[in-house]
């Protein structure tokens, strides 16, 4: 199919998954101390470091110059997000001494995405899907911050992080329209996208169970 049709198909897949997220209500856990924003922002730090590293990892093995530069821009943005969230945590009085975002290892999503070698599949899973989901998750996270009266964190996400994540998603879309012409590359990307969505749902379920909250910031 035409690359534009292929992108539409991915968009529909994503919509289905995201409409599921729309229906999620705040889940309150029995252990209320797990529900605080600093814990969610620490998860955000892990997401940002993984997103930085993944985009950087793909730079040297992506032959298409515009995609390569897209990953480079993304790596820089995600590193910037890491620093801004770290700064916000410090303002909140959270001591990050001894905190290492990767102390528990890399996520299953990171390991899966890192194994992808084809540009079209990288764009479909890493930029189009992952970043699209991030935009949605962050919208929900912003609402959570507002409902807790944390206008500063809401503002950081609304004004700085969200426009970047939106741009990463858009970049994935534009590059797919340019490069996703080959039917076998489309098929490989389609299968990988389903796997990515499945992992995203699985991880969200685990986090929700552990933290009792469904508004996990994305990246
Ligand atoms: Fe991102
Ligand atoms: Fe980010």
PDB file of N, CA and C and ligand atoms in Angstrom, residues 48 51 77-78 81 131 161 165 168 218-219, ligand 2:
ATOM      1  N   UNK A  48      12.964   8.868  30.414  1.00  0.00           N
ATOM      2  CA  UNK A  48      13.738   9.855  29.642  1.00  0.00           C
ATOM      3  C   UNK A  48      15.152   9.346  29.344  1.00  0.00           C
ATOM      4  N   UNK A  51      14.836   6.778  26.626  1.00  0.00           N
ATOM      5  CA  UNK A  51      14.524   7.391  25.329  1.00  0.00           C
ATOM      6  C   UNK A  51      15.760   8.080  24.754  1.00  0.00           C
ATOM      7  N   UNK A  77      16.633  16.225  23.028  1.00  0.00           N
ATOM      8  CA  UNK A  77      15.395  16.630  23.724  1.00  0.00           C
ATOM      9  C   UNK A  77      15.161  15.785  24.971  1.00  0.00           C
ATOM     10  N   UNK A  78      15.326  14.480  24.822  1.00  0.00           N
ATOM     11  CA  UNK A  78      15.038  13.588  25.956  1.00  0.00           C
ATOM     12  C   UNK A  78      16.037  13.832  27.094  1.00  0.00           C
ATOM     13  N   UNK A  81      14.837  16.838  28.843  1.00  0.00           N
ATOM     14  CA  UNK A  81      13.703  16.504  29.725  1.00  0.00           C
ATOM     15  C   UNK A  81      14.211  15.907  31.041  1.00  0.00           C
ATOM     16  N   UNK A 131       6.146   7.612  20.950  1.00  0.00           N
ATOM     17  CA  UNK A 131       5.983   9.045  21.208  1.00  0.00           C
ATOM     18  C   UNK A 131       4.515   9.452  21.187  1.00  0.00           C
ATOM     19  N   UNK A 161       7.861  19.817  27.723  1.00  0.00           N
ATOM     20  CA  UNK A 161       8.003  18.407  27.365  1.00  0.00           C
ATOM     21  C   UNK A 161       7.005  17.992  26.270  1.00  0.00           C
ATOM     22  N   UNK A 165       7.583  16.035  22.628  1.00  0.00           N
ATOM     23  CA  UNK A 165       7.096  14.669  22.367  1.00  0.00           C
ATOM     24  C   UNK A 165       6.200  14.670  21.124  1.00  0.00           C
ATOM     25  N   UNK A 168       8.409  14.685  18.149  1.00  0.00           N
ATOM     26  CA  UNK A 168       9.005  13.364  17.874  1.00  0.00           C
ATOM     27  C   UNK A 168       8.001  12.469  17.161  1.00  0.00           C
ATOM     28  N   UNK A 218       4.815   9.679  30.114  1.00  0.00           N
ATOM     29  CA  UNK A 218       5.485   8.984  29.014  1.00  0.00           C
ATOM     30  C   UNK A 218       6.631   9.803  28.486  1.00  0.00           C
ATOM     31  N   UNK A 219       7.265   9.280  27.427  1.00  0.00           N
ATOM     32  CA  UNK A 219       8.429   9.980  26.929  1.00  0.00           C
ATOM     33  C   UNK A 219       8.580   9.839  25.433  1.00  0.00           C
TER      34      UNK A 219
HETATM   35 FE1  LIG B   2      10.947  12.961  26.788  1.00  0.00          FE
END
